[in-house]
Amino acid sequence: MNRKDRMNKRDIWLITGLLVLAGIFYLVLAGMRQQTGNRIRITVNGKKFGTYSLDKNREIKVESETGYNVIIIEDGKAYVKDADCPDKYCVKMGKISDNHESLVCLPHKMIVEVDIGETGNDGSDMEIDSIAK
């Protein structure tokens, strides 16, 4: 075995450094994981339709001049159960529950977005538009 076939100290330090760097990168990515949201905000054509807690199971029918969507909140997740849009892509999008996840129905100009907001003790939603002194 000649000298070129063996690993030297620099090779060991390089491999060790790369492993440590990979470990740090993994920890940073693990720390940036999505947080679970506690409510959904529904907008239609850029206007607020409503805000609903993910803690309470319910069915919400969103109707507009372009059509309707039926949104289900169940077990802390939201999804579109039914819609009268031609492609029904919003129905196929699946369930959402993590902060900043969204469901979109382009034909109906509807967006359902999960966020972290304050909810009241009775499970009702609270939004603060302004603060009075």
XYZ file of C-alpha atoms in Angstrom:
133
model
C 0.000 0.000 0.000
C 1.546 3.288 -0.991
C 1.215 6.648 0.729
C -1.453 8.001 -1.690
C -3.905 5.178 -0.846
C -4.098 6.029 2.864
C -6.107 8.810 4.468
C -4.063 11.496 6.105
C -4.968 13.819 8.992
C -6.299 16.523 6.690
C -8.794 14.089 5.146
C -10.067 13.084 8.587
C -10.446 16.754 9.611
C -12.287 17.511 6.376
C -14.733 14.638 6.848
C -15.284 15.564 10.508
C -15.893 19.208 9.568
C -18.406 18.233 6.897
C -20.273 15.981 9.343
C -20.442 18.759 11.952
C -21.655 21.217 9.298
C -24.335 18.758 8.161
C -25.457 18.311 11.788
C -25.768 22.073 12.304
C -27.712 22.409 9.044
C -30.101 19.644 10.150
C -30.714 21.309 13.529
C -31.453 24.660 11.872
C -33.958 23.064 9.497
C -35.598 21.093 12.308
C -36.017 24.332 14.280
C -37.772 26.002 11.348
C -40.539 23.394 11.125
C -44.078 24.632 10.617
C -46.148 25.532 13.637
C -49.700 24.278 13.805
C -52.194 27.122 13.436
C -55.333 27.538 15.496
C -57.703 29.291 13.071
C -58.478 29.826 9.406
C -59.146 33.110 7.683
C -61.360 33.032 4.585
C -61.259 35.789 1.988
C -63.369 36.029 -1.160
C -62.362 38.428 -3.922
C -59.891 40.082 -1.531
C -62.535 40.791 1.137
C -62.742 39.105 4.527
C -65.471 36.474 4.655
C -64.753 35.173 8.158
C -62.307 33.770 10.696
C -62.986 30.391 12.312
C -61.291 28.421 15.061
C -59.780 25.057 14.123
C -60.764 23.780 17.592
C -64.464 23.482 16.751
C -65.711 21.058 14.084
C -68.069 22.764 11.635
C -69.160 23.162 8.038
C -68.914 26.569 6.369
C -70.636 27.362 3.071
C -68.961 30.203 1.209
C -71.244 31.616 -1.465
C -70.422 34.400 -3.896
C -71.613 35.614 -7.273
C -69.166 33.203 -8.948
C -70.240 30.043 -7.072
C -69.935 28.199 -3.782
C -67.406 26.230 -1.723
C -68.098 24.026 1.302
C -65.269 24.113 3.842
C -65.053 21.539 6.616
C -63.171 22.043 9.880
C -62.595 18.684 11.508
C -60.055 17.487 14.096
C -58.000 20.686 13.859
C -57.726 20.593 10.057
C -59.601 22.371 7.283
C -60.400 21.225 3.759
C -62.757 21.984 0.891
C -65.392 19.250 0.741
C -67.360 20.487 -2.269
C -67.338 23.275 -4.843
C -69.153 24.066 -8.062
C -66.041 25.235 -9.925
C -65.237 23.363 -13.154
C -61.911 21.733 -12.174
C -62.538 21.172 -8.426
C -58.814 21.610 -7.820
C -59.555 23.169 -4.407
C -61.290 19.931 -3.346
C -58.230 17.911 -4.356
C -55.782 20.094 -2.370
C -56.229 18.130 0.852
C -56.264 19.175 4.499
C -54.388 22.098 6.014
C -53.445 22.861 9.618
C -49.955 24.404 9.665
C -49.397 28.144 9.929
C -49.440 29.879 6.509
C -50.804 26.861 4.624
C -53.614 27.764 2.264
C -56.364 26.443 0.034
C -57.177 28.428 -3.088
C -60.135 28.343 -5.471
C -59.206 30.587 -8.396
C -62.580 30.493 -10.200
C -64.323 31.687 -7.017
C -61.460 33.996 -5.936
C -61.456 32.342 -2.503
C -58.473 31.837 -0.201
C -58.506 29.863 3.046
C -55.348 30.482 5.096
C -54.273 28.997 8.422
C -52.723 31.346 10.947
C -51.975 31.667 14.616
C -54.383 34.091 16.214
C -56.023 34.726 19.535
C -59.236 32.936 20.374
C -61.550 33.707 23.257
C -62.121 31.414 26.236
C -65.426 30.269 24.755
C -63.745 29.228 21.478
C -64.988 32.286 19.608
C -62.530 34.124 17.445
C -61.090 37.476 18.412
C -59.528 39.976 16.057
C -58.164 43.319 17.103
C -58.368 45.954 14.369
C -57.241 48.883 16.486
C -56.198 49.685 20.006
C -57.789 52.574 21.901
C -55.852 54.463 24.564
